PDB file of C-alpha atoms in Angstrom:
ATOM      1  CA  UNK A 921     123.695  68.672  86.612  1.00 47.00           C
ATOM      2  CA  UNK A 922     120.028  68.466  87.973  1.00 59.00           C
ATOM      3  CA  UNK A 923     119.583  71.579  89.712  1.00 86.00           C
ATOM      4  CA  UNK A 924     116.412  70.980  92.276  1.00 92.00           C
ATOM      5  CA  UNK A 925     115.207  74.152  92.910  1.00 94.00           C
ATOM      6  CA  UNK A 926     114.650  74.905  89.357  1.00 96.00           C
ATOM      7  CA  UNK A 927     112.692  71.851  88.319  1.00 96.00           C
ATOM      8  CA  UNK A 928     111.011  72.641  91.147  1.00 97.00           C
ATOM      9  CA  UNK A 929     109.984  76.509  89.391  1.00 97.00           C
ATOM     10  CA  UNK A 930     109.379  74.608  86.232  1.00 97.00           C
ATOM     11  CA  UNK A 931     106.947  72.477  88.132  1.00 97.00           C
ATOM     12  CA  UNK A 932     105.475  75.095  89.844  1.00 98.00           C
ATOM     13  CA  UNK A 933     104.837  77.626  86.700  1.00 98.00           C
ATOM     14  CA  UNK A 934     103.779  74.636  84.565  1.00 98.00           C
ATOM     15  CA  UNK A 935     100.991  73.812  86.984  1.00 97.00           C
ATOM     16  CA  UNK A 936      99.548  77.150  86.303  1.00 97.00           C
ATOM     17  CA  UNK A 937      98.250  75.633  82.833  1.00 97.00           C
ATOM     18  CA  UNK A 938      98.475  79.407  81.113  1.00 98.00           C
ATOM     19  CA  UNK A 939      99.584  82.890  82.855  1.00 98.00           C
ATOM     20  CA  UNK A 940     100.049  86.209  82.472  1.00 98.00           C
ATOM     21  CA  UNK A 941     103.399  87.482  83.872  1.00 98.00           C
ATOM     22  CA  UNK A 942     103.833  90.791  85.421  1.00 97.00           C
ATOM     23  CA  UNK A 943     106.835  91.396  83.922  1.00 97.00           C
ATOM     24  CA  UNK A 944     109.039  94.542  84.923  1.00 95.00           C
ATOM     25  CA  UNK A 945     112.044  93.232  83.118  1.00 94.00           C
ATOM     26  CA  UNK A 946     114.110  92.660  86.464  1.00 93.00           C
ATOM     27  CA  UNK A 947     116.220  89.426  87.235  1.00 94.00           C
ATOM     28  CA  UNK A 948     112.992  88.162  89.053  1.00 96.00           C
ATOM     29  CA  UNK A 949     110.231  88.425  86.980  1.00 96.00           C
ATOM     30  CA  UNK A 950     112.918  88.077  83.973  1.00 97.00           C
ATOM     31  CA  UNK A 951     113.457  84.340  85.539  1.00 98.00           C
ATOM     32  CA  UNK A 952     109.531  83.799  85.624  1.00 98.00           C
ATOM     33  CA  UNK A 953     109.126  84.862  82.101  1.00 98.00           C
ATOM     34  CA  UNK A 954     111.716  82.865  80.743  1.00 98.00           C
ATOM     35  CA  UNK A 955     110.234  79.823  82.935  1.00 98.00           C
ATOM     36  CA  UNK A 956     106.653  80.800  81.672  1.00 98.00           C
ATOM     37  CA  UNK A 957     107.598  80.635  77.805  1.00 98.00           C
ATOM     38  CA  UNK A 958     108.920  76.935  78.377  1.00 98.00           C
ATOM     39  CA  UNK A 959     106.747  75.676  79.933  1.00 98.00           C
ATOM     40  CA  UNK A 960     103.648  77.126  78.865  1.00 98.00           C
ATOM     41  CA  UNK A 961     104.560  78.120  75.392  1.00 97.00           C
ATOM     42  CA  UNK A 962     101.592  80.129  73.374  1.00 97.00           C
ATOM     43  CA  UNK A 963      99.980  80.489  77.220  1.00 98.00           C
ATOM     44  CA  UNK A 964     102.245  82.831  78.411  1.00 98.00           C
ATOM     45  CA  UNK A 965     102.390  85.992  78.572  1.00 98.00           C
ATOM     46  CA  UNK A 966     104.485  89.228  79.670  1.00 98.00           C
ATOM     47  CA  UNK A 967     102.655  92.294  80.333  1.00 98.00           C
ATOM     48  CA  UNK A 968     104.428  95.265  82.091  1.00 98.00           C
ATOM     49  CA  UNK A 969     103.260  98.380  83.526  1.00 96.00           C
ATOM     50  CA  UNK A 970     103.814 101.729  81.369  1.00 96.00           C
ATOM     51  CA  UNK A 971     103.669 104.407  84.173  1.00 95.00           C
ATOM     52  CA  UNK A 972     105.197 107.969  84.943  1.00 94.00           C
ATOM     53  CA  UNK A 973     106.135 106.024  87.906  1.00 95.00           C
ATOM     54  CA  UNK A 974     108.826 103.839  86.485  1.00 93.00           C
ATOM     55  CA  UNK A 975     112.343 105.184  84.242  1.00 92.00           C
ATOM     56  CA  UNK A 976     111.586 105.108  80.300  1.00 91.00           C
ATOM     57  CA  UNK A 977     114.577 103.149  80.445  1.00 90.00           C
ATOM     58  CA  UNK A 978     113.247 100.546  81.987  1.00 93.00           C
ATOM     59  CA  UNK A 979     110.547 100.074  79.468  1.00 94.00           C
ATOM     60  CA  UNK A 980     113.056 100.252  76.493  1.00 94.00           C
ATOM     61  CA  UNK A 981     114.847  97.000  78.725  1.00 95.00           C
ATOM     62  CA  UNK A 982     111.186  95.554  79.087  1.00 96.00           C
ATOM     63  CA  UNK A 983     110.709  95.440  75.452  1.00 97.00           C
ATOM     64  CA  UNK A 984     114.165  94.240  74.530  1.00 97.00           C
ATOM     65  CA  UNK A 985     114.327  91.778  77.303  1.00 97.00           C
ATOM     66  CA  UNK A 986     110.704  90.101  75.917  1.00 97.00           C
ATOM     67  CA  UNK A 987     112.087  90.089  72.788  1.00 97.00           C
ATOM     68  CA  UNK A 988     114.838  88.007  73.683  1.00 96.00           C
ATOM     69  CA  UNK A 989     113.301  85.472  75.819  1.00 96.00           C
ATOM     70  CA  UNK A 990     110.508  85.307  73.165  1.00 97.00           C
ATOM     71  CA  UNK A 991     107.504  85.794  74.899  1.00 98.00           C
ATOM     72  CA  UNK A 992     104.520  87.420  73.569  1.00 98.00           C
ATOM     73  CA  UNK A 993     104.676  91.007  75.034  1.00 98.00           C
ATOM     74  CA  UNK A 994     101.929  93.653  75.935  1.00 98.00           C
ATOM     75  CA  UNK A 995     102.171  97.208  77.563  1.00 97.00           C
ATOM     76  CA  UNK A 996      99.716  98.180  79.989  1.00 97.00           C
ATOM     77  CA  UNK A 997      99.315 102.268  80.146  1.00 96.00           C
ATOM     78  CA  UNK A 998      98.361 103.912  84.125  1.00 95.00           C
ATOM     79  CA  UNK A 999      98.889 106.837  85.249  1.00 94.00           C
ATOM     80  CA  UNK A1000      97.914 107.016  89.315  1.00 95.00           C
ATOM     81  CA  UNK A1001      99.200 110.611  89.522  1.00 96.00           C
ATOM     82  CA  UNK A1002      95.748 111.478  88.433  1.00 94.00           C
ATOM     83  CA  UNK A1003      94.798 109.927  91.865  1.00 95.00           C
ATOM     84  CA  UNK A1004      94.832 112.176  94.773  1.00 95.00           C
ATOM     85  CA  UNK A1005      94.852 109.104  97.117  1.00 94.00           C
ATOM     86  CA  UNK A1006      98.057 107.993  95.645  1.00 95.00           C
ATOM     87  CA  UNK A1007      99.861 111.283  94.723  1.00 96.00           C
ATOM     88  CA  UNK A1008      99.694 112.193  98.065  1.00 97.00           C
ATOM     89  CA  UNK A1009     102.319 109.705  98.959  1.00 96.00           C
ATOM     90  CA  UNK A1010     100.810 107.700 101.726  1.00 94.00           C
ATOM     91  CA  UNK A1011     103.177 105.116 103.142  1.00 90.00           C
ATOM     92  CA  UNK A1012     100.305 102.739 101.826  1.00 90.00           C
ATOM     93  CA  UNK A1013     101.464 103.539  98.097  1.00 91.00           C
ATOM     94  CA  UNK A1014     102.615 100.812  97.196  1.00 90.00           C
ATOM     95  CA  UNK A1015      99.693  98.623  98.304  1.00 92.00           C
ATOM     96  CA  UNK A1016      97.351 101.234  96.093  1.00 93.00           C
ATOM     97  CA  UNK A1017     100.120 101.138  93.056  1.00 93.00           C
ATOM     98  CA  UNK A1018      99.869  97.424  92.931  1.00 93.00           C
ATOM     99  CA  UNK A1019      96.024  96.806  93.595  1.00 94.00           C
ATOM    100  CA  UNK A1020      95.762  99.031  90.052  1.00 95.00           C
ATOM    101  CA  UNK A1021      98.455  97.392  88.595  1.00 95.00           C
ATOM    102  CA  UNK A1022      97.634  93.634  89.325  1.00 96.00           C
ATOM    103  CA  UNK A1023      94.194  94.620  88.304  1.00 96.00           C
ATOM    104  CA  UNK A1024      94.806  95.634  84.883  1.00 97.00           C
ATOM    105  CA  UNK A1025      96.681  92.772  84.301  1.00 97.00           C
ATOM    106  CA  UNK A1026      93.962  90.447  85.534  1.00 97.00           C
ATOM    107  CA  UNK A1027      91.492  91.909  82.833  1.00 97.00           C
ATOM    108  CA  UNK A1028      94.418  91.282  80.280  1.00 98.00           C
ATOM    109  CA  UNK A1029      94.685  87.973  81.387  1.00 97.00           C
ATOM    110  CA  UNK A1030      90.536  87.812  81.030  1.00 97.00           C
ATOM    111  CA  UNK A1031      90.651  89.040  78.174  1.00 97.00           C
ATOM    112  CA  UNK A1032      92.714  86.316  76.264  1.00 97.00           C
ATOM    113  CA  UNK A1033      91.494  83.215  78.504  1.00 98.00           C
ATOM    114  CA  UNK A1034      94.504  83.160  80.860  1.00 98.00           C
ATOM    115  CA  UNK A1035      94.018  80.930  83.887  1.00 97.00           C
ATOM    116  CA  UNK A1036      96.553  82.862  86.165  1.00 97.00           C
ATOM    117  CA  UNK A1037      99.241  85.773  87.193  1.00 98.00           C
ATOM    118  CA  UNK A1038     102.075  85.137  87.971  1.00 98.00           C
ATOM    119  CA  UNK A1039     104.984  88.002  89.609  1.00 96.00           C
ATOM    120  CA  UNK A1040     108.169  88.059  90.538  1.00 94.00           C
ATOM    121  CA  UNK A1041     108.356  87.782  94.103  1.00 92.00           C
ATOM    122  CA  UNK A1042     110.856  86.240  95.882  1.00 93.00           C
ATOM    123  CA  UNK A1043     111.186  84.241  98.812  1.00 91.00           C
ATOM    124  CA  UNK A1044     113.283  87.189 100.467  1.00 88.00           C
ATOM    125  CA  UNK A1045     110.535  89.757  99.748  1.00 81.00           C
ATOM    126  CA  UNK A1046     108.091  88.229 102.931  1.00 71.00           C
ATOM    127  CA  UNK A1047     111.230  89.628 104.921  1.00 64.00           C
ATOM    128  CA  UNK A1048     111.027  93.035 103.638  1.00 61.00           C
ATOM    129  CA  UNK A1049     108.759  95.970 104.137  1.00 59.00           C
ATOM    130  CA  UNK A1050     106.417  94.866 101.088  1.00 67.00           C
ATOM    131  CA  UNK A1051     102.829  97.094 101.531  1.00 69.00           C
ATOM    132  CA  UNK A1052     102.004  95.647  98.065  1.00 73.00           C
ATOM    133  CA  UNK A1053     102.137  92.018  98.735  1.00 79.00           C
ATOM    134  CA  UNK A1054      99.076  92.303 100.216  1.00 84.00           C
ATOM    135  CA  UNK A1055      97.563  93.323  97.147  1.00 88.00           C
ATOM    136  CA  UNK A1056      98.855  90.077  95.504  1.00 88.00           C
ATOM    137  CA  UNK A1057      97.406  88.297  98.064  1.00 89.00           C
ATOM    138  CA  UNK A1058      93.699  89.845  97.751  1.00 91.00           C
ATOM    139  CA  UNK A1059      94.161  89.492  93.977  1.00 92.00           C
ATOM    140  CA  UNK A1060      95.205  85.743  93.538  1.00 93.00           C
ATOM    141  CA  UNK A1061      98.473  86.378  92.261  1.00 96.00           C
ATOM    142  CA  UNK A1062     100.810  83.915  92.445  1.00 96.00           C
ATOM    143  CA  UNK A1063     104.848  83.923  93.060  1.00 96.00           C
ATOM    144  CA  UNK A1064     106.484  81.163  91.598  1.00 97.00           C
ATOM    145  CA  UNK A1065     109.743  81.869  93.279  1.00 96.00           C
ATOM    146  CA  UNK A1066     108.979  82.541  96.452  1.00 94.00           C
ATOM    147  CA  UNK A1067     106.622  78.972  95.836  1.00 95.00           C
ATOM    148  CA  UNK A1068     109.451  77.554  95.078  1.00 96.00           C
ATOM    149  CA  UNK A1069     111.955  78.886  97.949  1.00 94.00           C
ATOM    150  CA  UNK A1070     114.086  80.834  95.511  1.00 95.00           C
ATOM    151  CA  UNK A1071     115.457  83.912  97.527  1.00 94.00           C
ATOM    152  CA  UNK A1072     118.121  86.530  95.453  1.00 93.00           C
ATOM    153  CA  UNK A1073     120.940  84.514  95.445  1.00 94.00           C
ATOM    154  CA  UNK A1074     118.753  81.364  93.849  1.00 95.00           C
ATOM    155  CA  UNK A1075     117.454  84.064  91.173  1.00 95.00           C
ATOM    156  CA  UNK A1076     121.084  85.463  90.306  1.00 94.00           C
ATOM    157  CA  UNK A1077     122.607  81.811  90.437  1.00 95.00           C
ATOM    158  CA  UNK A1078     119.769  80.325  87.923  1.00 96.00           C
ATOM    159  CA  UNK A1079     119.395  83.669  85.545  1.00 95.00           C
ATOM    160  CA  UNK A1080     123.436  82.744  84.841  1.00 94.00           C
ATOM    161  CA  UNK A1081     122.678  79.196  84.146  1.00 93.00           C
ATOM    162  CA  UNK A1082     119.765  80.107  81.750  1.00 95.00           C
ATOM    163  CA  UNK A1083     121.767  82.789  80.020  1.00 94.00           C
ATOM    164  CA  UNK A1084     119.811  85.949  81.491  1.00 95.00           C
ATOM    165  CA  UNK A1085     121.376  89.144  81.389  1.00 90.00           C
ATOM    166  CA  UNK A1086     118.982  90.598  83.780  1.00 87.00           C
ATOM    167  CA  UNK A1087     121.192  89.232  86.727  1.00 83.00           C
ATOM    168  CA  UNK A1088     123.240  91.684  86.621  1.00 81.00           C
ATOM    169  CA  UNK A1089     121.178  94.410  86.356  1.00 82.00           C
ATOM    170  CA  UNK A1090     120.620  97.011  89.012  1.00 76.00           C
ATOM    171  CA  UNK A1091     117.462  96.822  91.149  1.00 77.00           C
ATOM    172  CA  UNK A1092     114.835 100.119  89.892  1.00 79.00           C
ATOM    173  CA  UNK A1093     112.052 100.350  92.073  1.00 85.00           C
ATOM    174  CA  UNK A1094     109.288 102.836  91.097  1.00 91.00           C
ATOM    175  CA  UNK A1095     110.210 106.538  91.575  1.00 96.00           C
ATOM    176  CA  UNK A1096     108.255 107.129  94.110  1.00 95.00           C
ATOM    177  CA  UNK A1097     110.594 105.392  96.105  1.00 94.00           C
ATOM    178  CA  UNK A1098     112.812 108.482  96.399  1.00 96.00           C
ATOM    179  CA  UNK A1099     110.318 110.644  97.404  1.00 97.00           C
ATOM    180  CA  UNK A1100     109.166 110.968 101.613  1.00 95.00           C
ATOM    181  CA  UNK A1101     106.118 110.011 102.059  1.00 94.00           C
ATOM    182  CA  UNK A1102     103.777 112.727 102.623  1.00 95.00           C
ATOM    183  CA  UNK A1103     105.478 114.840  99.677  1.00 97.00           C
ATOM    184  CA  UNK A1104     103.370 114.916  96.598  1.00 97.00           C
ATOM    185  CA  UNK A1105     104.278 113.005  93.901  1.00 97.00           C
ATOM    186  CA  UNK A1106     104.023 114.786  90.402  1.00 97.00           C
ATOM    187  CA  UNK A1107     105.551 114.163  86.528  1.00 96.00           C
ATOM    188  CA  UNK A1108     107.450 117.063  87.144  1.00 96.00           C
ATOM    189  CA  UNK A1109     109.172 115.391  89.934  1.00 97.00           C
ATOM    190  CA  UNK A1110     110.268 111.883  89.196  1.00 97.00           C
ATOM    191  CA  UNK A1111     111.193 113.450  85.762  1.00 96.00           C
ATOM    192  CA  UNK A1112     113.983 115.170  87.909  1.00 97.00           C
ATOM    193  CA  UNK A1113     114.790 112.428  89.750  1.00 97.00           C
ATOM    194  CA  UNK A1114     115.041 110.281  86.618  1.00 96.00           C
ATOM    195  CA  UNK A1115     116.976 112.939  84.988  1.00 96.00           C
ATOM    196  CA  UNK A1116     119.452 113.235  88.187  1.00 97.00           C
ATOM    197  CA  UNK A1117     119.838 109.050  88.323  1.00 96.00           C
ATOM    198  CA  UNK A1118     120.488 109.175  84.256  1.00 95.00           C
ATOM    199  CA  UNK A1119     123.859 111.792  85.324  1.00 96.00           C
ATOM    200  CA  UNK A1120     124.881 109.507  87.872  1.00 96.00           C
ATOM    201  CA  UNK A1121     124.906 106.654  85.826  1.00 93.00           C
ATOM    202  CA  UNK A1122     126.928 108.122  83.362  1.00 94.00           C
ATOM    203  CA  UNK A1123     129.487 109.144  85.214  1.00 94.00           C
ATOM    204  CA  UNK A1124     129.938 105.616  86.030  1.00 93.00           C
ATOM    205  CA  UNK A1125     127.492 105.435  88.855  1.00 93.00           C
ATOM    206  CA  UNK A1126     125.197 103.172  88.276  1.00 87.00           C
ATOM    207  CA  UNK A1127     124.094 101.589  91.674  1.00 89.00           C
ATOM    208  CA  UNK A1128     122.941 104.909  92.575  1.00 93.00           C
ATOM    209  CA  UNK A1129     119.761 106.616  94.115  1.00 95.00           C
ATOM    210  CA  UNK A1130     118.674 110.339  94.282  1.00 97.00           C
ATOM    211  CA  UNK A1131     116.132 110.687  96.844  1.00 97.00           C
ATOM    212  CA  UNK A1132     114.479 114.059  96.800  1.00 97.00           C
ATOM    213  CA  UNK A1133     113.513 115.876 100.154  1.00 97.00           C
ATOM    214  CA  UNK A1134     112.123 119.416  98.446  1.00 95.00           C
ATOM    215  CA  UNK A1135     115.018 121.195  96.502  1.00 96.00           C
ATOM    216  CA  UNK A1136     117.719 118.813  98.244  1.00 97.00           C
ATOM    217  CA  UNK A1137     119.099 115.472  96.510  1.00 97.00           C
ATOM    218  CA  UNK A1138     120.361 113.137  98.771  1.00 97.00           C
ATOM    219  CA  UNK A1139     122.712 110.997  96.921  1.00 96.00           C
ATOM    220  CA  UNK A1140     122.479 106.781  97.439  1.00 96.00           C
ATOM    221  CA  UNK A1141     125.578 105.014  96.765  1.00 95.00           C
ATOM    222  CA  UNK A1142     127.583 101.766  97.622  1.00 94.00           C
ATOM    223  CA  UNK A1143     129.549 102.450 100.918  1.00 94.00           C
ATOM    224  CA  UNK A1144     132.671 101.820  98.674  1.00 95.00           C
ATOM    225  CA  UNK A1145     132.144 104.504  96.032  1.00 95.00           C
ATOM    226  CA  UNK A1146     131.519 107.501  98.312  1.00 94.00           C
ATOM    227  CA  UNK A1147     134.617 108.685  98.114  1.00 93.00           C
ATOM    228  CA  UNK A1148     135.056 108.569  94.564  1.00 92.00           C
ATOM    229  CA  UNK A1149     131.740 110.350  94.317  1.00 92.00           C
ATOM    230  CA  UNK A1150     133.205 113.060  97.338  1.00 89.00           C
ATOM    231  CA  UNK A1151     135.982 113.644  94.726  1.00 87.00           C
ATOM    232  CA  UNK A1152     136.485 116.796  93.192  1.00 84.00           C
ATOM    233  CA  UNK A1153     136.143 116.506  89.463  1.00 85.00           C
ATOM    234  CA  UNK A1154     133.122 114.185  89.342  1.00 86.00           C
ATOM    235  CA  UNK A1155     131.480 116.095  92.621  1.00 91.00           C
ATOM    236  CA  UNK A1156     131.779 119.821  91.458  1.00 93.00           C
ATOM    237  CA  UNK A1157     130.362 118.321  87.484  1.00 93.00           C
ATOM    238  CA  UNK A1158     127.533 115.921  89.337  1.00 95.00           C
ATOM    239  CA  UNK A1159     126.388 119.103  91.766  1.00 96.00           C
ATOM    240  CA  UNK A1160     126.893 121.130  88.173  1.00 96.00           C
ATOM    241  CA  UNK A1161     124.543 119.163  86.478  1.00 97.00           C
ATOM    242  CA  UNK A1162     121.704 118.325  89.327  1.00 97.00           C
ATOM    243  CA  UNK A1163     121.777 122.116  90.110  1.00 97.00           C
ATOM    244  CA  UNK A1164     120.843 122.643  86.371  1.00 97.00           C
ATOM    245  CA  UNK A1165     117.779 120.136  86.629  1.00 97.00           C
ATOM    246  CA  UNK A1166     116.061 122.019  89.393  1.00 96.00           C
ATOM    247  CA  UNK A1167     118.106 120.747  92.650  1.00 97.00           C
ATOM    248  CA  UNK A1168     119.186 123.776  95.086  1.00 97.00           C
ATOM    249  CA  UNK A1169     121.334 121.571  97.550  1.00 97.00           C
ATOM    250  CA  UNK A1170     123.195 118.102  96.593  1.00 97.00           C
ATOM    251  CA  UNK A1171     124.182 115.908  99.384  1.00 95.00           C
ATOM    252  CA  UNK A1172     126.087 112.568  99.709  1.00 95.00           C
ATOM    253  CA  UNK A1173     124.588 109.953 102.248  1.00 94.00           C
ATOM    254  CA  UNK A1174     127.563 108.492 103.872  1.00 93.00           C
ATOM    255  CA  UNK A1175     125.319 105.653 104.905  1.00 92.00           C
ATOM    256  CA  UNK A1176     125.561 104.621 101.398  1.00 91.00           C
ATOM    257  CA  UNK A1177     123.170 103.027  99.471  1.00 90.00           C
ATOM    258  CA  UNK A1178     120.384 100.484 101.246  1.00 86.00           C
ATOM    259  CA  UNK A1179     117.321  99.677  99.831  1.00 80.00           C
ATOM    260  CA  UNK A1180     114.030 101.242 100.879  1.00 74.00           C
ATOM    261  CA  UNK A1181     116.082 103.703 102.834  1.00 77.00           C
ATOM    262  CA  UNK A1182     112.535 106.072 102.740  1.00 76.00           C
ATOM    263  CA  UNK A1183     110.621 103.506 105.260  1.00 74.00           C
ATOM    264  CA  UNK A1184     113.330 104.093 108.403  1.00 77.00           C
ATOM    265  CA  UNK A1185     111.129 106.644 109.324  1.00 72.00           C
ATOM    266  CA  UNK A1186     108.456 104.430 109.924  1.00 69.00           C
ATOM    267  CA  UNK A1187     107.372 102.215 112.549  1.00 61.00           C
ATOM    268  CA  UNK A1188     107.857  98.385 111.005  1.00 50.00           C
TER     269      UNK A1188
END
């Protein structure tokens, strides 16, 4: 069955002639890698982002992920801590995080003769609060699936068909999505937080955010598993073990988990 809105990708990424992917190992920039290899063979490439800002685990699924898909794969180190501009958490961040980022992986792309980058933007990111779409724009950088009209339910509906287990993986934004802006970001920090998200998940969790304001967690998860996080065993062992990473006061939102639940205090 001819399914129009991926030939329509494959026409899209092919037109690019040779690309360097930034590839985060997500169900959307999984989708353009995968595209990217077969279409453009030897001329793609995945290169991903090895930051303090993002979980280790992540990489580890970055690495396996380009394995499977069988596109040539390099790492990227940056470290914007070092940057006072950033690490003071301006609500600009993420426009600064990505102007770095998407310039690194321009001179990797230079570097080997690569006409283009390509991300993983969707057409349901222009509807979001995205400060680091702009840097995309300045840069060049193109979005095949947002090109191509794909929105979340295109990517989830076509990583099935293709065989990609990133689908079903959770969303994992950088770290320094937890943190309110205006609170300085440091290792020591998302460490914590990536510590506190790691408990959560294994206690069966794994939709789950820990956003830090000072010494208090606030817990993110779906509406439907707030009670079974509210419950006694697995609350007095998860307030147990985020009081033993550094956390004086663990709270549960009862909003439940939304995305980018940081920028309500700002004025979109």
């Amino acid at each position: 069955m001819t399914d129009k809105k991926l030939d329509r990708l494959r026409s899209i990424v092919r037109s690019a002639g040779s690309a360097a992917v930034a590839f985060s190992g997500g169900a959307d920039s999984t989708l353009v890698a995968k595209v990217a290899r077969d279409e453009l063979g030897d001329g793609a490439l995945a290169v991903t982002i090895d930051s303090p800002l993002y979980p280790r685990g992540d990489l580890r699924w970055a690495k396996a992920t380009a394995k499977g898909i069988g596109i040539a794969h390099v790492l990227v180190r940056m470290d914007l801590l070092r940057d006072p501009s950033f690490s003071s958490n301006p609500p600009d961040r993420c426009y600064k995080c990505k102007l770095t980022g998407f310039t690194e992986i321009r001179k990797v792309a230079d570097e080997r003769s690569l006409a283009h980058i390509l991300d993983g933007s969707n057409a349901d990111d222009e509807l979001a609060f995205r400060p680091g779409l702009e840097a995309k724009r300045e840069l060049g950088v193109r979005s095949p699936l947002a090109e191509a009209g794909l929105g979340k339910k295109d990517v989830v509906r076509i990583s099935k068909r293709l065989g990609l287990a990133a689908h079903a993986r959770a969303p994992s934004p950088c770290l320094a999505t937890r943190v309110p802006y205006g609170d300085e970001l440091t290792p020591r920090l998302l460490h914590r937080i990536e510590r506190a998200e790691e408990t959560l998940a294994s206690m069966g969790f794994a939709h789950a955010r820990v956003r830090a304001h000072g010494t208090v967690a606030r817990i993110e998860v779906p509406r439907t598993e707030v009670a079974a996080l509210a419950r006694g065993g697995p609350r007095d062992e998860l307030v147990r073990r985020l009081k033993d990473l550094g956390f004086t006061y663990v709270t549960v939102d009862l909003e439940g988990y939304r995305a980018g639940s940081m920028d309500e205090v700002l004025d979109i």
